[in-house]
């Protein structure tokens, strides 16, 4: 295969605030040729995933009834495909839990079959 | 009521919580004053992740970081719903709460009062002062804590981290973000936030652009933006109109130093590497000194302030010798600006321009750090060991590293 068909993407790894500039060279068939610029293995993983199916941790909030706060923040325990965000938000928008909730409480197990859980990140006491 | 203690901490955000925790660990009595009904400060509304990787060695959201930090404060007296009226140089602190006005006699004080957002109204933009213009932090509070929707179509002015985070947050909540405008020729926030908050959602970022006017009757209807030249003057003919009902501004934070008015500030508290201000007994940490990129830095600074304030209260640390840290070539921000050379120090540096490869030097100390793609928005951290007390001044500078061929 001639090199002119190879693709290059310069990415900013989002796995941590260091934000390494990772350069990935790959073929149209998504065969990885070279990865550089990453300071740790997570950067390599990130680059490979990024060219095929970018994943992100989803952070948002859900309504809480009878709580000290109106909302509890939630997150997915690991990155989920970015393409599922719209669908995920449509589900989350309808959720409502009753206080108290605690940090780490699982709201949805195996969220959208991604193998990650949707968990509470803010404890909300009952009023 | 009259209180007596060793260390008072004003402000229960990331810096204040860390300061109170550490001071207590040093074995002194601590009172933490918090104006809200809970500690955490802005962490409570920063529901995104990316916090704590350095400080707690975990990727946490803001509320999680706050809960981790708060769990360490169990045996500390925290007075909620308090507002400090006066800090007197006879080491008394006057505060008010629902019960009335109270006085604390203390040996040392840690100021951890954070920062406030610069408001759109302080920018010279013509137009009526109509509704629909929010600071990013206020919009964040509405959405993440109060379950209120600020509008339905928005433009964001300023690409600092809060602006970028809000672009994603608004998008996820069904508010269309038409554009993010940045007056500088490079983004104001971390690269990772440009990726995960803008590029992920196809939100356009206009660099070297600013708002030139806003229009609307009662509610915002239109934002007019234009490209700017190197002097930040709008270039005629480059105007763009956005029909939106919401303008979110993320145009900078201002360190909050009130009500302490008798120590050196510019505009935040000027401190040494031991977080000591120009008054021996007053220490300061976090965004009330300088605006930090990461909460991890703020918490580390808070701990350090708590440690030295406790040592001061115990008589183990006095007024340290202060070596001036001078801002040399290509340095925009340097923190702290004084160093007690008998102690270790952590320098936080912002370069003043974009580098391919910056060589940062601390003179006359033999310290050099090479930083690839150094940009003003990303703080560079340099650690210094204690050094010769006969050095009067050190200088931090940056220059482009010319790579040697062959």
Coordinates of C-alpha atoms in Angstrom, one line a residue:
Chain A
X1 CA 0.0 0.0 0.0
X2 CA 1.4 3.4 -0.9
X3 CA 2.0 5.8 2.0
X4 CA -0.2 8.4 0.5
X5 CA -3.2 6.4 1.5
X6 CA -2.2 6.4 5.1
X7 CA -4.0 8.7 7.5
X8 CA -2.5 10.8 10.3
X9 CA -4.4 12.2 13.2
X10 CA -3.0 14.5 15.9
X11 CA -5.0 14.1 19.0
X12 CA -5.1 15.5 22.5
X13 CA -5.5 12.6 24.9
X14 CA -8.3 13.3 27.3
X15 CA -7.6 10.5 29.8
X16 CA -6.0 13.0 32.2
X17 CA -5.3 16.7 32.4
X18 CA -1.8 16.3 31.1
X19 CA -3.4 16.3 27.6
X20 CA -0.6 14.6 25.7
X21 CA -0.4 15.4 22.0
X22 CA -0.6 11.9 20.5
X23 CA 0.0 11.3 16.8
X24 CA -1.4 8.2 15.3
X25 CA -0.7 7.0 11.7
X26 CA -3.1 4.4 10.3
X27 CA -4.5 3.0 7.2
X28 CA -8.0 3.4 5.8
X29 CA -8.7 -0.1 7.2
X30 CA -7.8 1.2 10.6
X31 CA -4.6 -0.7 10.9
X32 CA -2.3 1.2 13.2
X33 CA 1.2 2.0 11.8
X34 CA 2.6 4.2 14.4
X35 CA 1.7 6.0 17.6
X36 CA 3.9 8.7 19.2
X37 CA 3.7 11.5 21.7
X38 CA 1.9 9.6 24.5
X39 CA 3.5 9.6 27.9
X40 CA 1.7 6.5 29.1
X41 CA -0.1 3.4 27.8
X42 CA -3.4 5.1 28.2
X43 CA -2.5 7.5 25.5
X44 CA -1.9 4.6 23.1
X45 CA -5.3 3.0 24.0
X46 CA -6.9 6.4 23.6
X47 CA -5.5 7.0 20.1
X48 CA -6.6 3.6 18.8
X49 CA -10.1 4.0 20.2
X50 CA -10.2 7.5 18.9
X51 CA -9.8 6.6 15.2
X52 CA -12.4 3.8 15.4
X53 CA -15.0 4.6 18.0
X54 CA -14.3 7.5 20.4
X55 CA -15.3 6.9 24.0
X56 CA -15.9 9.4 26.8
X57 CA -17.1 9.4 30.3
X58 CA -20.6 10.9 30.4
X59 CA -21.2 13.3 33.3
X60 CA -24.6 14.9 33.9
X61 CA -27.2 15.0 36.6
X62 CA -30.5 13.4 37.6
X63 CA -33.5 14.8 39.5
X64 CA -33.9 14.0 43.2
X65 CA -37.1 14.0 45.1
X66 CA -37.2 15.1 48.7
X67 CA -33.5 15.9 48.8
X68 CA -31.5 18.7 50.2
X69 CA -30.5 19.4 46.6
X70 CA -32.7 19.2 43.5
X71 CA -30.2 17.3 41.5
X72 CA -27.6 14.6 42.1
X73 CA -24.7 14.5 39.7
X74 CA -24.0 11.2 37.9
X75 CA -21.3 9.7 35.8
X76 CA -20.6 6.5 33.9
X77 CA -17.9 4.5 35.7
X78 CA -15.9 4.3 32.5
X79 CA -15.9 5.9 29.1
X80 CA -18.8 4.9 26.8
X81 CA -19.0 5.4 23.1
X82 CA -19.6 9.1 22.2
X83 CA -22.1 8.0 19.6
X84 CA -24.4 6.8 22.5
X85 CA -24.5 10.2 24.2
X86 CA -27.8 11.3 22.7
X87 CA -29.5 8.1 23.5
X88 CA -28.0 8.1 27.0
X89 CA -29.2 11.7 27.7
X90 CA -32.7 10.8 26.6
X91 CA -32.8 8.0 29.2
X92 CA -31.1 10.1 32.0
X93 CA -33.4 13.1 31.4
X94 CA -36.4 10.9 32.6
X95 CA -34.7 9.5 35.7
X96 CA -35.8 10.6 39.1
X97 CA -34.6 9.2 42.4
X98 CA -35.7 9.7 45.9
X99 CA -33.3 11.0 48.5
X100 CA -31.1 10.0 50.3
X101 CA -28.6 9.0 47.6
X102 CA -25.0 8.4 48.3
X103 CA -21.9 8.8 46.2
X104 CA -21.3 5.6 44.4
X105 CA -24.9 4.4 44.3
X106 CA -25.6 2.6 41.1
X107 CA -28.5 4.2 39.2
X108 CA -28.3 2.0 36.1
X109 CA -26.3 -1.2 35.9
X110 CA -24.6 -2.0 32.6
X111 CA -25.9 1.2 31.1
X112 CA -26.9 0.8 27.4
X113 CA -25.1 -2.5 27.4
X114 CA -21.7 -0.7 27.6
X115 CA -20.5 -2.7 30.7
X116 CA -20.3 0.5 32.7
X117 CA -22.6 1.6 35.4
X118 CA -24.3 5.0 35.8
X119 CA -23.4 6.1 39.4
X120 CA -24.1 9.0 41.7
X121 CA -21.2 11.4 42.3
X122 CA -22.9 13.7 44.8
X123 CA -24.5 12.5 48.0
X124 CA -27.9 14.1 48.6
X125 CA -29.4 13.9 52.1
X126 CA -33.1 13.7 52.6
X127 CA -34.8 16.9 53.6
Chain B
X1 CA -19.8 34.8 71.2
X2 CA -16.0 34.8 71.6
X3 CA -13.8 32.0 70.2
X4 CA -10.2 31.3 70.7
X5 CA -8.1 29.1 68.4
X6 CA -4.7 28.5 66.8
X7 CA -5.6 28.6 63.1
X8 CA -8.6 30.1 61.4
X9 CA -9.3 29.2 57.8
X10 CA -11.6 31.5 55.8
X11 CA -13.3 29.7 52.9
X12 CA -14.2 26.0 52.7
X13 CA -13.4 25.3 49.0
X14 CA -10.6 23.1 47.8
X15 CA -7.8 25.2 49.3
X16 CA -9.6 25.9 52.6
X17 CA -10.6 22.2 53.2
X18 CA -7.0 21.1 52.5
X19 CA -5.6 23.9 54.8
X20 CA -7.9 23.0 57.7
X21 CA -7.2 19.3 57.3
X22 CA -3.4 19.8 57.3
X23 CA -3.4 22.4 60.1
X24 CA -5.3 20.0 62.3
X25 CA -2.9 17.2 61.4
X26 CA -0.1 19.4 62.8
X27 CA -1.8 19.2 66.1
X28 CA -3.4 22.7 66.5
X29 CA -7.0 23.8 67.0
X30 CA -8.7 24.9 63.8
X31 CA -11.9 26.8 63.0
X32 CA -13.0 26.8 59.3
X33 CA -15.4 29.6 58.3
X34 CA -17.7 28.9 55.3
X35 CA -20.3 31.3 54.0
X36 CA -22.4 28.6 52.3
X37 CA -24.3 25.7 54.0
X38 CA -21.8 23.2 52.8
X39 CA -18.1 23.1 52.1
X40 CA -16.7 22.5 48.5
X41 CA -17.1 25.9 46.9
X42 CA -17.2 25.7 43.2
X43 CA -16.5 22.0 43.2
X44 CA -20.1 21.4 44.0
X45 CA -21.2 22.6 40.6
X46 CA -18.3 21.3 38.6
X47 CA -19.9 17.9 38.0
X48 CA -17.4 16.9 35.2
X49 CA -14.5 14.6 35.9
X50 CA -10.8 15.2 35.6
X51 CA -10.2 16.4 39.2
X52 CA -8.0 14.7 41.7
X53 CA -5.6 12.7 39.5
X54 CA -2.6 14.2 41.2
X55 CA -4.0 14.9 44.7
X56 CA -6.1 11.8 45.3
X57 CA -4.6 9.7 42.5
X58 CA -8.1 9.1 41.2
X59 CA -10.2 10.6 38.4
X60 CA -13.0 12.3 40.2
X61 CA -15.9 14.7 39.5
X62 CA -16.0 18.0 41.5
X63 CA -18.6 16.7 44.0
X64 CA -16.6 13.5 44.5
X65 CA -13.4 15.5 45.1
X66 CA -15.3 17.6 47.6
X67 CA -16.7 14.6 49.5
X68 CA -13.2 13.0 49.6
X69 CA -11.8 16.2 51.0
X70 CA -14.7 16.8 53.4
X71 CA -14.4 13.3 54.9
X72 CA -11.0 14.3 56.3
X73 CA -12.5 17.2 58.3
X74 CA -14.6 15.2 60.8
X75 CA -12.9 16.5 63.9
X76 CA -12.7 20.1 62.7
X77 CA -15.0 22.9 63.8
X78 CA -16.7 24.2 60.7
X79 CA -19.0 27.2 61.1
X80 CA -21.4 27.3 58.1
X81 CA -23.4 30.3 57.0
X82 CA -20.8 32.7 58.2
X83 CA -19.7 35.9 56.6
X84 CA -16.4 37.5 57.7
X85 CA -16.8 41.2 58.3
X86 CA -13.4 42.2 59.4
X87 CA -9.9 40.8 59.8
X88 CA -8.0 43.0 62.2
X89 CA -4.2 43.2 62.5
X90 CA -4.5 42.5 66.2
X91 CA -5.3 38.9 65.1
X92 CA -9.0 39.0 65.7
X93 CA -11.6 38.0 63.1
X94 CA -15.1 39.4 63.2
X95 CA -17.9 37.4 61.5
X96 CA -21.6 37.3 61.4
X97 CA -24.1 34.4 61.2
X98 CA -27.7 33.9 62.0
X99 CA -26.9 34.0 65.7
X100 CA -25.3 37.4 65.6
X101 CA -21.8 38.9 65.4
X102 CA -18.9 36.9 66.8
X103 CA -15.2 37.4 67.4
X104 CA -12.3 34.9 67.1
X105 CA -8.9 35.4 68.6
X106 CA -6.4 33.4 66.6
X107 CA -2.7 32.9 66.3
X108 CA -2.7 32.4 62.5
X109 CA -5.0 32.8 59.6
X110 CA -5.3 31.1 56.2
X111 CA -7.2 33.0 53.6
X112 CA -8.8 30.6 51.1
X113 CA -11.4 32.8 49.6
X114 CA -11.1 31.8 46.0
X115 CA -12.0 34.0 43.1
X116 CA -15.0 35.7 41.5
X117 CA -15.9 35.8 37.9
X118 CA -15.3 38.9 35.8
X119 CA -18.7 40.1 34.5
X120 CA -19.7 41.0 30.9
X121 CA -20.8 44.4 32.2
X122 CA -17.2 45.2 33.0
X123 CA -16.2 44.7 29.3
X124 CA -16.5 47.7 27.0
X125 CA -19.3 46.3 24.8
X126 CA -22.1 48.5 23.6
X127 CA -25.7 47.4 24.0
X128 CA -28.4 47.4 26.5
X129 CA -27.9 45.5 29.8
X130 CA -30.6 43.0 28.9
X131 CA -31.4 39.6 30.4
X132 CA -29.8 36.5 28.9
X133 CA -26.2 37.3 29.7
X134 CA -24.7 35.0 32.3
X135 CA -21.3 34.3 33.6
X136 CA -20.3 30.7 32.9
X137 CA -20.2 29.9 36.6
X138 CA -23.7 31.3 37.2
X139 CA -25.1 29.3 34.2
X140 CA -23.3 26.2 35.6
X141 CA -24.9 26.8 39.0
X142 CA -28.3 27.1 37.4
X143 CA -28.0 23.9 35.4
X144 CA -26.1 21.7 37.8
X145 CA -27.5 22.7 41.2
X146 CA -30.7 24.5 40.7
X147 CA -32.2 22.6 37.8
X148 CA -32.8 25.8 35.8
X149 CA -32.3 26.2 32.1
X150 CA -30.7 29.6 31.2
X151 CA -31.9 29.7 27.6
X152 CA -32.3 27.7 24.4
X153 CA -29.6 29.0 22.0
X154 CA -26.2 30.3 23.2
X155 CA -22.9 31.9 22.2
X156 CA -20.1 31.5 24.6
X157 CA -17.5 34.3 25.0
X158 CA -14.1 33.1 26.2
X159 CA -12.6 29.7 25.8
X160 CA -11.2 29.3 29.3
X161 CA -11.9 25.9 30.9
X162 CA -15.2 27.0 32.4
X163 CA -16.4 28.3 29.0
X164 CA -15.4 25.0 27.3
X165 CA -17.0 22.8 30.0
X166 CA -20.2 24.9 29.7
X167 CA -20.3 24.5 26.0
X168 CA -20.5 20.7 26.5
X169 CA -22.9 20.9 29.4
X170 CA -25.3 23.2 27.5
X171 CA -25.2 20.9 24.5
X172 CA -26.0 17.8 26.6
X173 CA -28.9 19.6 28.1
X174 CA -30.3 20.5 24.7
X175 CA -29.2 24.1 24.5
X176 CA -27.7 24.8 21.1
X177 CA -24.3 26.3 21.3
X178 CA -23.7 28.3 18.1
X179 CA -20.2 29.4 18.7
X180 CA -17.4 29.8 21.2
X181 CA -15.5 33.1 20.7
X182 CA -11.9 33.6 21.9
X183 CA -10.1 37.0 21.6
X184 CA -6.7 35.4 21.7
X185 CA -5.3 33.5 18.7
X186 CA -5.2 30.3 20.8
X187 CA -7.7 28.6 23.1
X188 CA -7.8 29.7 26.7
X189 CA -8.4 26.4 28.3
X190 CA -6.7 23.0 28.4
X191 CA -6.3 21.2 25.1
X192 CA -8.2 18.2 26.3
X193 CA -11.2 20.4 27.0
X194 CA -11.1 21.8 23.4
X195 CA -11.2 18.2 22.2
X196 CA -13.9 16.7 24.6
X197 CA -16.1 19.8 24.9
X198 CA -16.0 21.4 21.5
X199 CA -14.6 19.0 18.8
X200 CA -16.6 16.1 20.2
X201 CA -19.8 18.0 19.6
X202 CA -18.9 19.9 16.5
X203 CA -19.1 23.3 18.2
X204 CA -17.2 26.0 16.2
X205 CA -14.4 27.8 18.0
X206 CA -13.6 31.3 16.6
X207 CA -10.2 32.3 17.6
X208 CA -9.2 36.1 17.5
X209 CA -12.9 36.9 17.7
X210 CA -14.9 38.9 20.3
X211 CA -18.4 40.2 20.9
X212 CA -18.7 43.7 19.5
X213 CA -22.4 44.3 20.4
X214 CA -25.5 42.7 21.8
X215 CA -29.0 43.4 20.8
X216 CA -32.4 42.7 22.1
X217 CA -35.4 44.2 23.9
X218 CA -35.6 42.9 27.5
X219 CA -34.2 39.5 26.4
X220 CA -31.0 39.0 24.3
X221 CA -31.9 38.4 20.7
X222 CA -28.6 38.8 18.8
X223 CA -24.9 38.7 19.5
X224 CA -22.6 40.4 17.0
X225 CA -19.0 39.2 16.8
X226 CA -16.0 40.2 14.8
X227 CA -12.5 39.2 14.2
X228 CA -9.9 41.2 16.0
X229 CA -6.4 42.4 15.0
X230 CA -3.3 42.0 17.1
X231 CA -4.4 45.0 19.2
X232 CA -7.7 43.4 19.8
X233 CA -9.5 46.0 17.7
X234 CA -12.4 44.6 15.6
X235 CA -11.6 44.3 11.9
X236 CA -14.4 46.0 9.8
X237 CA -16.2 43.6 7.5
X238 CA -15.6 40.5 9.6
X239 CA -18.8 40.8 11.6
X240 CA -20.9 37.7 12.2
X241 CA -24.4 37.7 13.7
X242 CA -25.7 35.0 16.0
X243 CA -29.4 34.9 16.7
X244 CA -29.3 33.6 20.3
X245 CA -31.1 34.3 23.5
X246 CA -28.2 33.5 25.7
X247 CA -24.6 34.8 26.0
X248 CA -22.4 33.0 28.4
X249 CA -19.2 34.7 29.4
X250 CA -16.0 33.1 30.6
X251 CA -13.7 36.1 30.6
X252 CA -11.5 35.6 33.6
X253 CA -11.5 35.2 37.3
X254 CA -10.5 37.8 39.9
X255 CA -8.9 36.7 43.1
X256 CA -11.0 37.6 46.1
X257 CA -9.0 39.2 48.9
X258 CA -11.7 40.9 50.9
X259 CA -12.0 41.8 53.8
X260 CA -8.2 41.7 54.4
X261 CA -7.0 45.1 53.2
X262 CA -3.6 45.5 55.0
X263 CA -1.5 42.9 53.2
X264 CA 0.3 43.0 49.9
X265 CA -1.9 42.1 46.9
X266 CA -1.7 42.2 43.1
X267 CA -4.5 41.5 42.5
X268 CA -4.4 38.3 44.6
X269 CA -2.5 37.8 47.9
X270 CA 1.2 37.9 47.3
X271 CA 2.7 35.0 49.1
X272 CA 5.9 33.2 49.6
X273 CA 6.6 29.5 49.0
X274 CA 5.4 28.9 52.6
X275 CA 2.1 30.7 51.6
X276 CA 3.0 33.6 54.0
X277 CA 1.7 37.0 53.1
X278 CA 3.3 40.3 54.0
X279 CA 1.7 39.9 57.4
X280 CA 3.6 37.1 59.3
X281 CA 0.4 35.5 60.7
X282 CA -1.7 35.6 57.5
X283 CA -1.2 32.8 55.0
X284 CA -3.1 32.4 51.7
X285 CA -3.7 29.7 49.2
X286 CA -5.6 28.8 46.1
X287 CA -7.3 31.2 43.7
X288 CA -7.3 34.1 46.1
X289 CA -3.5 34.2 45.4
X290 CA -3.4 33.4 41.7
X291 CA -5.7 31.6 39.3
X292 CA -4.7 28.0 39.1
X293 CA -5.5 25.5 36.3
X294 CA -6.1 22.5 38.4
X295 CA -7.9 21.9 41.7
X296 CA -5.1 19.5 42.5
X297 CA -2.6 22.4 42.6
X298 CA -5.1 24.4 44.8
X299 CA -5.4 21.6 47.3
X300 CA -1.7 21.1 47.5
X301 CA -1.2 24.8 48.1
X302 CA -3.9 24.7 50.7
X303 CA -2.2 21.9 52.6
X304 CA 1.0 23.8 52.5
X305 CA -0.6 26.9 53.9
X306 CA -2.3 24.9 56.6
X307 CA 1.0 23.3 57.5
X308 CA 3.0 26.6 57.8
X309 CA 0.1 28.4 59.5
X310 CA 0.0 25.6 62.2
X311 CA 3.8 25.8 62.5
X312 CA 3.5 29.5 62.9
X313 CA 0.8 29.1 65.6
X314 CA 3.1 26.7 67.5
X315 CA 6.1 29.1 67.2
X316 CA 8.0 26.7 64.9
X317 CA 7.9 28.9 61.9
X318 CA 8.5 32.7 62.0
X319 CA 8.7 35.3 59.4
X320 CA 10.9 33.6 56.7
X321 CA 13.6 35.4 54.7
X322 CA 12.1 36.4 51.4
X323 CA 14.0 36.1 48.2
X324 CA 12.2 37.9 45.4
X325 CA 11.2 35.9 42.3
X326 CA 11.5 38.0 39.3
X327 CA 9.4 37.5 36.1
X328 CA 12.0 37.3 33.3
X329 CA 11.6 37.2 29.6
X330 CA 8.5 35.5 28.2
X331 CA 7.0 34.8 31.6
X332 CA 3.4 35.9 32.1
X333 CA 2.6 34.7 35.5
X334 CA 4.9 33.5 38.3
X335 CA 3.7 32.2 41.6
X336 CA 4.8 32.6 44.4
X337 CA 6.7 35.8 44.1
X338 CA 8.8 35.3 47.2
X339 CA 10.8 32.3 48.4
X340 CA 12.0 31.5 51.8
X341 CA 15.2 29.7 50.6
X342 CA 15.4 27.5 53.7
X343 CA 12.2 25.7 52.6
X344 CA 11.3 23.7 49.4
X345 CA 9.2 25.5 46.9
X346 CA 6.9 24.8 44.0
X347 CA 6.8 27.4 41.3
X348 CA 3.7 27.8 39.1
X349 CA 4.6 29.4 35.8
X350 CA 2.6 30.7 32.8
X351 CA 4.6 31.6 29.7
X352 CA 3.5 34.7 27.9
X353 CA 3.5 33.3 24.4
X354 CA 3.1 30.0 22.6
X355 CA 6.3 27.9 22.3
X356 CA 7.2 24.8 20.2
X357 CA 9.7 23.8 22.9
X358 CA 10.2 26.1 25.8
X359 CA 13.4 26.1 27.9
X360 CA 12.5 27.4 31.3
X361 CA 15.4 28.6 33.4
X362 CA 15.6 29.6 37.0
X363 CA 18.6 31.9 37.5
X364 CA 21.0 31.9 39.1
X365 CA 20.0 28.4 40.3
X366 CA 21.0 25.6 38.1
X367 CA 17.4 24.7 37.3
X368 CA 16.2 24.1 33.7
X369 CA 13.0 22.5 32.5
X370 CA 12.1 21.8 29.0
X371 CA 8.4 22.0 28.1
X372 CA 7.0 20.9 24.8
X373 CA 4.3 23.1 23.3
X374 CA 4.2 25.4 26.3
X375 CA 1.1 27.7 26.1
X376 CA 0.0 30.5 28.4
X377 CA -3.2 28.7 29.5
X378 CA -1.3 25.7 30.8
X379 CA 0.7 26.2 34.0
X380 CA 4.1 24.7 34.2
X381 CA 5.2 23.4 37.6
X382 CA 8.8 23.6 38.7
X383 CA 10.0 22.3 42.1
X384 CA 13.0 23.9 43.8
X385 CA 15.1 22.6 46.7
X386 CA 16.2 24.9 49.5
X387 CA 19.0 27.1 48.2
X388 CA 21.7 29.5 49.3
X389 CA 20.3 32.1 51.6
X390 CA 22.8 34.7 50.3
X391 CA 21.0 34.8 46.9
X392 CA 18.9 38.1 46.9
X393 CA 16.8 37.4 43.9
X394 CA 16.0 34.7 41.4
X395 CA 14.7 35.1 37.9
X396 CA 12.5 32.8 35.9
X397 CA 12.7 33.1 32.1
X398 CA 11.7 31.1 29.0
X399 CA 13.1 30.9 25.6
X400 CA 12.6 28.8 22.5
X401 CA 14.9 25.8 22.5
X402 CA 16.7 25.7 19.2
X403 CA 17.1 22.0 18.5
X404 CA 20.7 21.1 17.5
X405 CA 21.0 19.4 14.2
X406 CA 22.9 16.2 13.9

